[in-house]
Amino acid sequence: GEAHSLASKGLALHPLLPASPQRTQMEMTLHVVLAVSVMTTKGCSVPEVEQACYRALELSRQADDDLQVFPILSVLFGFYLVSAQFQTAREMAERLLRLAEQQPEPLLKLAAHLTLAVVLWQMGELPAAHVHLGQRQRLYSPHDHLKFLQFGHDPTMTSLAYAALVLSLLGYPEQARRAGLEAVALSEHLAHPCTHAVTLHFISQVFRGLRELPIFQAQTEAHLVL
């Protein structure tokens, strides 16, 4: 709520500044903050999220740094995913991956593969989702934890949680179980509440599907407490 209020006040005041690259950068940043705060307080599918992101994208065309587009596209991806506009979300994820592949940072590549895997999972394309989640083995580094909190959670962590879920749906129960237990243990060690909550949410589904009800119950109760 406070972030939304401050971003709105900043956007109201920024026209008073003289035109400059710094003013453009500031406005773009404020629109991203506004979009994320609206997603958090009102929901991911609120039209205001899409409007703020497209204004930020328009401003980003005036900048030379392509990396500034990455968080904007990430938020737009979340908007279309939660709105069940899966084809548009897929296009955003593919654009994120193209952008990430031009950068030297492995973490951005992992985050982009995760976004594409998530929408492919939602579209029922499980083998393709599994391929993208498998990129974790190549791109994962513990040093990258909490460096890029896509949608508020750590992609180096939640990529493992999604992998466990997709493995269970593909019919690999033992692999899913191992990945699930590893994901929960790692998220507990990481001690980042939102990441831990996302992990518990998806891993509890894995153990429900495996009919391991005591583990499912324990994880569900831990999720409720968190």
PDB file of C-alpha atoms in Angstrom:
ATOM      1  CA  GLY A   1       0.000   0.000   0.000  1.00  0.00           C
ATOM      2  CA  GLU A   2       2.718   2.459   0.949  1.00  0.00           C
ATOM      3  CA  ALA A   3       4.829   1.567  -2.108  1.00  0.00           C
ATOM      4  CA  HIS A   4       1.784   2.151  -4.333  1.00  0.00           C
ATOM      5  CA  SER A   5       1.126   5.530  -2.705  1.00  0.00           C
ATOM      6  CA  LEU A   6       4.745   6.672  -3.009  1.00  0.00           C
ATOM      7  CA  ALA A   7       5.042   5.524  -6.634  1.00  0.00           C
ATOM      8  CA  SER A   8       1.812   7.344  -7.521  1.00  0.00           C
ATOM      9  CA  LYS A   9       3.036  10.539  -5.842  1.00  0.00           C
ATOM     10  CA  GLY A  10       6.365  10.261  -7.646  1.00  0.00           C
ATOM     11  CA  LEU A  11       4.638   9.880 -11.020  1.00  0.00           C
ATOM     12  CA  ALA A  12       2.499  12.917 -10.259  1.00  0.00           C
ATOM     13  CA  LEU A  13       5.573  15.021  -9.452  1.00  0.00           C
ATOM     14  CA  HIS A  14       8.035  13.832 -12.098  1.00  0.00           C
ATOM     15  CA  PRO A  15       6.730  16.184 -14.875  1.00  0.00           C
ATOM     16  CA  LEU A  16       8.020  19.068 -12.757  1.00  0.00           C
ATOM     17  CA  LEU A  17      11.590  17.900 -13.431  1.00  0.00           C
ATOM     18  CA  PRO A  18      13.407  19.028 -16.590  1.00  0.00           C
ATOM     19  CA  ALA A  19      13.453  16.508 -19.427  1.00  0.00           C
ATOM     20  CA  SER A  20      16.513  14.261 -19.217  1.00  0.00           C
ATOM     21  CA  PRO A  21      17.546  10.584 -19.448  1.00  0.00           C
ATOM     22  CA  GLN A  22      17.493  10.516 -15.639  1.00  0.00           C
ATOM     23  CA  ARG A  23      13.854  11.648 -15.562  1.00  0.00           C
ATOM     24  CA  THR A  24      12.925   8.978 -18.106  1.00  0.00           C
ATOM     25  CA  GLN A  25      14.712   6.323 -16.045  1.00  0.00           C
ATOM     26  CA  MET A  26      12.956   7.508 -12.889  1.00  0.00           C
ATOM     27  CA  GLU A  27       9.514   7.389 -14.496  1.00  0.00           C
ATOM     28  CA  MET A  28      10.163   3.917 -15.883  1.00  0.00           C
ATOM     29  CA  THR A  29      11.255   2.646 -12.465  1.00  0.00           C
ATOM     30  CA  LEU A  30       8.220   4.173 -10.781  1.00  0.00           C
ATOM     31  CA  HIS A  31       5.862   2.464 -13.236  1.00  0.00           C
ATOM     32  CA  VAL A  32       7.487  -0.908 -12.483  1.00  0.00           C
ATOM     33  CA  VAL A  33       7.187  -0.287  -8.725  1.00  0.00           C
ATOM     34  CA  LEU A  34       3.558   0.720  -9.243  1.00  0.00           C
ATOM     35  CA  ALA A  35       2.824  -2.468 -11.226  1.00  0.00           C
ATOM     36  CA  VAL A  36       4.459  -4.740  -8.642  1.00  0.00           C
ATOM     37  CA  SER A  37       2.703  -3.024  -5.725  1.00  0.00           C
ATOM     38  CA  VAL A  38      -0.669  -3.358  -7.482  1.00  0.00           C
ATOM     39  CA  MET A  39       0.022  -7.051  -8.137  1.00  0.00           C
ATOM     40  CA  THR A  40       0.785  -7.520  -4.443  1.00  0.00           C
ATOM     41  CA  THR A  41      -2.148  -5.569  -3.000  1.00  0.00           C
ATOM     42  CA  LYS A  42      -4.920  -6.005  -5.590  1.00  0.00           C
ATOM     43  CA  GLY A  43      -3.960  -9.091  -7.596  1.00  0.00           C
ATOM     44  CA  CYS A  44      -1.876  -9.960 -10.626  1.00  0.00           C
ATOM     45  CA  SER A  45      -4.684  -9.608 -13.189  1.00  0.00           C
ATOM     46  CA  VAL A  46      -5.711  -6.013 -12.390  1.00  0.00           C
ATOM     47  CA  PRO A  47      -5.665  -3.909 -15.631  1.00  0.00           C
ATOM     48  CA  GLU A  48      -3.547  -1.258 -13.897  1.00  0.00           C
ATOM     49  CA  VAL A  49      -0.650  -3.737 -13.920  1.00  0.00           C
ATOM     50  CA  GLU A  50      -0.744  -4.075 -17.707  1.00  0.00           C
ATOM     51  CA  GLN A  51      -1.103  -0.301 -18.197  1.00  0.00           C
ATOM     52  CA  ALA A  52       1.886   0.515 -15.968  1.00  0.00           C
ATOM     53  CA  CYS A  53       4.052  -2.112 -17.669  1.00  0.00           C
ATOM     54  CA  TYR A  54       3.314  -0.930 -21.187  1.00  0.00           C
ATOM     55  CA  ARG A  55       4.112   2.647 -20.195  1.00  0.00           C
ATOM     56  CA  ALA A  56       7.405   1.385 -18.726  1.00  0.00           C
ATOM     57  CA  LEU A  57       8.111  -0.538 -21.954  1.00  0.00           C
ATOM     58  CA  GLU A  58       7.457   2.591 -23.995  1.00  0.00           C
ATOM     59  CA  LEU A  59       9.961   4.501 -21.870  1.00  0.00           C
ATOM     60  CA  SER A  60      12.513   1.674 -22.054  1.00  0.00           C
ATOM     61  CA  ARG A  61      12.818   2.192 -25.805  1.00  0.00           C
ATOM     62  CA  GLN A  62      14.592   5.453 -25.016  1.00  0.00           C
ATOM     63  CA  ALA A  63      17.276   3.620 -23.023  1.00  0.00           C
ATOM     64  CA  ASP A  64      20.239   1.690 -24.380  1.00  0.00           C
ATOM     65  CA  ASP A  65      20.262  -0.990 -21.682  1.00  0.00           C
ATOM     66  CA  ASP A  66      18.173  -4.026 -22.701  1.00  0.00           C
ATOM     67  CA  LEU A  67      18.377  -5.377 -19.161  1.00  0.00           C
ATOM     68  CA  GLN A  68      15.944  -2.698 -18.043  1.00  0.00           C
ATOM     69  CA  VAL A  69      13.264  -4.482 -20.077  1.00  0.00           C
ATOM     70  CA  PHE A  70      13.698  -7.766 -18.190  1.00  0.00           C
ATOM     71  CA  PRO A  71      11.788  -6.886 -14.982  1.00  0.00           C
ATOM     72  CA  ILE A  72       9.054  -5.168 -17.007  1.00  0.00           C
ATOM     73  CA  LEU A  73       8.487  -8.259 -19.150  1.00  0.00           C
ATOM     74  CA  SER A  74       8.606 -10.427 -16.025  1.00  0.00           C
ATOM     75  CA  VAL A  75       5.735  -8.502 -14.454  1.00  0.00           C
ATOM     76  CA  LEU A  76       3.770  -8.562 -17.718  1.00  0.00           C
ATOM     77  CA  PHE A  77       4.326 -12.319 -17.906  1.00  0.00           C
ATOM     78  CA  GLY A  78       2.793 -12.674 -14.432  1.00  0.00           C
ATOM     79  CA  PHE A  79      -0.183 -10.543 -15.467  1.00  0.00           C
ATOM     80  CA  TYR A  80      -0.962 -12.666 -18.527  1.00  0.00           C
ATOM     81  CA  LEU A  81      -0.288 -15.960 -16.741  1.00  0.00           C
ATOM     82  CA  VAL A  82      -2.694 -15.235 -13.870  1.00  0.00           C
ATOM     83  CA  SER A  83      -5.233 -13.822 -16.346  1.00  0.00           C
ATOM     84  CA  ALA A  84      -5.117 -17.221 -18.113  1.00  0.00           C
ATOM     85  CA  GLN A  85      -3.949 -15.543 -21.331  1.00  0.00           C
ATOM     86  CA  PHE A  86      -1.484 -18.365 -21.774  1.00  0.00           C
ATOM     87  CA  GLN A  87      -0.465 -17.782 -25.386  1.00  0.00           C
ATOM     88  CA  THR A  88       0.416 -14.143 -24.655  1.00  0.00           C
ATOM     89  CA  ALA A  89       2.225 -15.232 -21.475  1.00  0.00           C
ATOM     90  CA  ARG A  90       4.176 -17.735 -23.565  1.00  0.00           C
ATOM     91  CA  GLU A  91       5.180 -15.015 -26.010  1.00  0.00           C
ATOM     92  CA  MET A  92       6.411 -12.886 -23.090  1.00  0.00           C
ATOM     93  CA  ALA A  93       8.379 -15.826 -21.700  1.00  0.00           C
ATOM     94  CA  GLU A  94       9.960 -16.535 -25.093  1.00  0.00           C
ATOM     95  CA  ARG A  95      10.898 -12.863 -25.378  1.00  0.00           C
ATOM     96  CA  LEU A  96      12.451 -13.023 -21.898  1.00  0.00           C
ATOM     97  CA  LEU A  97      14.488 -16.048 -22.926  1.00  0.00           C
ATOM     98  CA  ARG A  98      15.745 -14.365 -26.110  1.00  0.00           C
ATOM     99  CA  LEU A  99      16.757 -11.352 -24.056  1.00  0.00           C
ATOM    100  CA  ALA A 100      18.453 -13.467 -21.376  1.00  0.00           C
ATOM    101  CA  GLU A 101      20.436 -15.446 -23.944  1.00  0.00           C
ATOM    102  CA  GLN A 102      22.093 -12.201 -25.051  1.00  0.00           C
ATOM    103  CA  GLN A 103      23.366 -11.574 -21.513  1.00  0.00           C
ATOM    104  CA  PRO A 104      26.324 -13.206 -19.718  1.00  0.00           C
ATOM    105  CA  GLU A 105      24.397 -13.642 -16.433  1.00  0.00           C
ATOM    106  CA  PRO A 106      23.342 -17.319 -15.969  1.00  0.00           C
ATOM    107  CA  LEU A 107      20.709 -16.335 -13.404  1.00  0.00           C
ATOM    108  CA  LEU A 108      18.710 -14.377 -15.976  1.00  0.00           C
ATOM    109  CA  LYS A 109      18.753 -17.398 -18.277  1.00  0.00           C
ATOM    110  CA  LEU A 110      17.523 -19.634 -15.462  1.00  0.00           C
ATOM    111  CA  ALA A 111      14.736 -17.171 -14.589  1.00  0.00           C
ATOM    112  CA  ALA A 112      13.659 -17.007 -18.239  1.00  0.00           C
ATOM    113  CA  HIS A 113      13.645 -20.806 -18.609  1.00  0.00           C
ATOM    114  CA  LEU A 114      11.506 -20.956 -15.449  1.00  0.00           C
ATOM    115  CA  THR A 115       8.903 -18.540 -16.818  1.00  0.00           C
ATOM    116  CA  LEU A 116       8.631 -20.521 -20.042  1.00  0.00           C
ATOM    117  CA  ALA A 117       8.412 -23.810 -18.139  1.00  0.00           C
ATOM    118  CA  VAL A 118       5.603 -22.485 -15.933  1.00  0.00           C
ATOM    119  CA  VAL A 119       3.402 -21.408 -18.831  1.00  0.00           C
ATOM    120  CA  LEU A 120       4.127 -24.627 -20.756  1.00  0.00           C
ATOM    121  CA  TRP A 121       3.068 -26.577 -17.665  1.00  0.00           C
ATOM    122  CA  GLN A 122      -0.167 -24.563 -17.518  1.00  0.00           C
ATOM    123  CA  MET A 123      -0.754 -25.310 -21.211  1.00  0.00           C
ATOM    124  CA  GLY A 124      -0.252 -29.042 -20.620  1.00  0.00           C
ATOM    125  CA  GLU A 125       3.021 -29.258 -22.550  1.00  0.00           C
ATOM    126  CA  LEU A 126       4.790 -31.188 -19.792  1.00  0.00           C
ATOM    127  CA  PRO A 127       7.750 -32.682 -21.739  1.00  0.00           C
ATOM    128  CA  ALA A 128       8.677 -29.225 -23.050  1.00  0.00           C
ATOM    129  CA  ALA A 129       8.320 -27.758 -19.541  1.00  0.00           C
ATOM    130  CA  HIS A 130      10.606 -30.507 -18.230  1.00  0.00           C
ATOM    131  CA  VAL A 131      13.286 -29.603 -20.796  1.00  0.00           C
ATOM    132  CA  HIS A 132      13.317 -25.965 -19.694  1.00  0.00           C
ATOM    133  CA  LEU A 133      13.376 -26.880 -16.007  1.00  0.00           C
ATOM    134  CA  GLY A 134      16.271 -29.212 -16.754  1.00  0.00           C
ATOM    135  CA  GLN A 135      18.377 -26.169 -17.616  1.00  0.00           C
ATOM    136  CA  ARG A 136      18.717 -25.701 -13.858  1.00  0.00           C
ATOM    137  CA  GLN A 137      21.471 -28.310 -13.824  1.00  0.00           C
ATOM    138  CA  ARG A 138      23.507 -26.145 -16.202  1.00  0.00           C
ATOM    139  CA  LEU A 139      22.684 -22.686 -14.866  1.00  0.00           C
ATOM    140  CA  TYR A 140      22.152 -23.103 -11.121  1.00  0.00           C
ATOM    141  CA  SER A 141      24.582 -21.596  -8.639  1.00  0.00           C
ATOM    142  CA  PRO A 142      24.046 -21.227  -4.871  1.00  0.00           C
ATOM    143  CA  HIS A 143      25.817 -17.866  -5.162  1.00  0.00           C
ATOM    144  CA  ASP A 144      22.817 -16.540  -7.100  1.00  0.00           C
ATOM    145  CA  HIS A 145      20.285 -17.044  -4.307  1.00  0.00           C
ATOM    146  CA  LEU A 146      18.126 -13.942  -3.698  1.00  0.00           C
ATOM    147  CA  LYS A 147      19.888 -11.925  -6.435  1.00  0.00           C
ATOM    148  CA  PHE A 148      16.805 -11.790  -8.658  1.00  0.00           C
ATOM    149  CA  LEU A 149      13.508 -12.189  -6.814  1.00  0.00           C
ATOM    150  CA  GLN A 150      11.245 -12.753  -9.788  1.00  0.00           C
ATOM    151  CA  PHE A 151       7.650 -12.263  -8.588  1.00  0.00           C
ATOM    152  CA  GLY A 152       8.985 -12.066  -5.047  1.00  0.00           C
ATOM    153  CA  HIS A 153      10.569 -15.513  -4.962  1.00  0.00           C
ATOM    154  CA  ASP A 154      13.976 -16.908  -5.833  1.00  0.00           C
ATOM    155  CA  PRO A 155      14.062 -18.597  -9.281  1.00  0.00           C
ATOM    156  CA  THR A 156      17.133 -20.679  -8.414  1.00  0.00           C
ATOM    157  CA  MET A 157      15.017 -22.274  -5.688  1.00  0.00           C
ATOM    158  CA  THR A 158      11.547 -22.425  -7.159  1.00  0.00           C
ATOM    159  CA  SER A 159      12.817 -23.928 -10.431  1.00  0.00           C
ATOM    160  CA  LEU A 160      13.516 -27.070  -8.378  1.00  0.00           C
ATOM    161  CA  ALA A 161      10.030 -26.998  -6.847  1.00  0.00           C
ATOM    162  CA  TYR A 162       8.384 -26.742 -10.262  1.00  0.00           C
ATOM    163  CA  ALA A 163      10.644 -29.510 -11.568  1.00  0.00           C
ATOM    164  CA  ALA A 164       9.411 -31.839  -8.811  1.00  0.00           C
ATOM    165  CA  LEU A 165       5.787 -31.114  -9.732  1.00  0.00           C
ATOM    166  CA  VAL A 166       6.339 -31.663 -13.456  1.00  0.00           C
ATOM    167  CA  LEU A 167       8.271 -34.895 -12.780  1.00  0.00           C
ATOM    168  CA  SER A 168       5.350 -36.218 -10.743  1.00  0.00           C
ATOM    169  CA  LEU A 169       2.881 -35.380 -13.531  1.00  0.00           C
ATOM    170  CA  LEU A 170       5.130 -37.049 -16.103  1.00  0.00           C
ATOM    171  CA  GLY A 171       5.110 -40.283 -14.075  1.00  0.00           C
ATOM    172  CA  TYR A 172       8.518 -40.252 -12.378  1.00  0.00           C
ATOM    173  CA  PRO A 173       7.519 -40.590  -8.703  1.00  0.00           C
ATOM    174  CA  GLU A 174      10.948 -41.350  -7.248  1.00  0.00           C
ATOM    175  CA  GLN A 175      12.626 -38.482  -9.077  1.00  0.00           C
ATOM    176  CA  ALA A 176       9.775 -36.177  -8.049  1.00  0.00           C
ATOM    177  CA  ARG A 177      10.077 -37.292  -4.424  1.00  0.00           C
ATOM    178  CA  ARG A 178      13.827 -36.660  -4.334  1.00  0.00           C
ATOM    179  CA  ALA A 179      13.462 -33.253  -5.970  1.00  0.00           C
ATOM    180  CA  GLY A 180      10.626 -32.369  -3.606  1.00  0.00           C
ATOM    181  CA  LEU A 181      12.535 -33.230  -0.447  1.00  0.00           C
ATOM    182  CA  GLU A 182      15.598 -31.382  -1.753  1.00  0.00           C
ATOM    183  CA  ALA A 183      13.472 -28.325  -2.566  1.00  0.00           C
ATOM    184  CA  VAL A 184      11.914 -28.161   0.904  1.00  0.00           C
ATOM    185  CA  ALA A 185      15.267 -28.629   2.670  1.00  0.00           C
ATOM    186  CA  LEU A 186      16.912 -25.965   0.514  1.00  0.00           C
ATOM    187  CA  SER A 187      14.068 -23.475   0.985  1.00  0.00           C
ATOM    188  CA  GLU A 188      14.239 -23.964   4.763  1.00  0.00           C
ATOM    189  CA  HIS A 189      17.973 -23.273   4.637  1.00  0.00           C
ATOM    190  CA  LEU A 190      17.453 -20.204   2.449  1.00  0.00           C
ATOM    191  CA  ALA A 191      15.032 -18.739   5.022  1.00  0.00           C
ATOM    192  CA  HIS A 192      13.244 -16.471   2.544  1.00  0.00           C
ATOM    193  CA  PRO A 193       9.542 -16.578   3.534  1.00  0.00           C
ATOM    194  CA  CYS A 194       7.960 -16.015   0.111  1.00  0.00           C
ATOM    195  CA  THR A 195      10.238 -18.535  -1.588  1.00  0.00           C
ATOM    196  CA  HIS A 196       9.558 -21.049   1.193  1.00  0.00           C
ATOM    197  CA  ALA A 197       5.795 -20.505   0.833  1.00  0.00           C
ATOM    198  CA  VAL A 198       5.886 -21.071  -2.935  1.00  0.00           C
ATOM    199  CA  THR A 199       7.987 -24.202  -2.422  1.00  0.00           C
ATOM    200  CA  LEU A 200       5.643 -25.652   0.198  1.00  0.00           C
ATOM    201  CA  HIS A 201       2.625 -24.917  -1.987  1.00  0.00           C
ATOM    202  CA  PHE A 202       3.900 -26.855  -4.977  1.00  0.00           C
ATOM    203  CA  ILE A 203       5.762 -29.600  -3.155  1.00  0.00           C
ATOM    204  CA  SER A 204       2.692 -30.410  -1.034  1.00  0.00           C
ATOM    205  CA  GLN A 205       0.874 -31.103  -4.323  1.00  0.00           C
ATOM    206  CA  VAL A 206       3.658 -33.497  -5.285  1.00  0.00           C
ATOM    207  CA  PHE A 207       3.308 -35.533  -2.078  1.00  0.00           C
ATOM    208  CA  ARG A 208      -0.480 -35.464  -2.277  1.00  0.00           C
ATOM    209  CA  GLY A 209      -0.176 -37.005  -5.737  1.00  0.00           C
ATOM    210  CA  LEU A 210       2.283 -39.591  -4.390  1.00  0.00           C
ATOM    211  CA  ARG A 211      -0.254 -40.465  -1.632  1.00  0.00           C
ATOM    212  CA  GLU A 212       2.335 -39.702   1.048  1.00  0.00           C
ATOM    213  CA  LEU A 213      -0.307 -38.090   3.210  1.00  0.00           C
ATOM    214  CA  PRO A 214       1.693 -37.494   6.437  1.00  0.00           C
ATOM    215  CA  ILE A 215       4.271 -35.443   4.489  1.00  0.00           C
ATOM    216  CA  PHE A 216       1.481 -33.689   2.583  1.00  0.00           C
ATOM    217  CA  GLN A 217      -0.285 -32.800   5.843  1.00  0.00           C
ATOM    218  CA  ALA A 218       2.919 -31.559   7.499  1.00  0.00           C
ATOM    219  CA  GLN A 219       3.788 -29.348   4.523  1.00  0.00           C
ATOM    220  CA  THR A 220       0.242 -27.971   4.269  1.00  0.00           C
ATOM    221  CA  GLU A 221       0.228 -27.100   7.966  1.00  0.00           C
ATOM    222  CA  ALA A 222       3.668 -25.458   7.673  1.00  0.00           C
ATOM    223  CA  HIS A 223       2.367 -23.460   4.708  1.00  0.00           C
ATOM    224  CA  LEU A 224      -0.648 -22.266   6.716  1.00  0.00           C
ATOM    225  CA  VAL A 225       1.567 -21.207   9.612  1.00  0.00           C
ATOM    226  CA  LEU A 226       3.919 -19.361   7.278  1.00  0.00           C
TER     227      LEU A 226
END
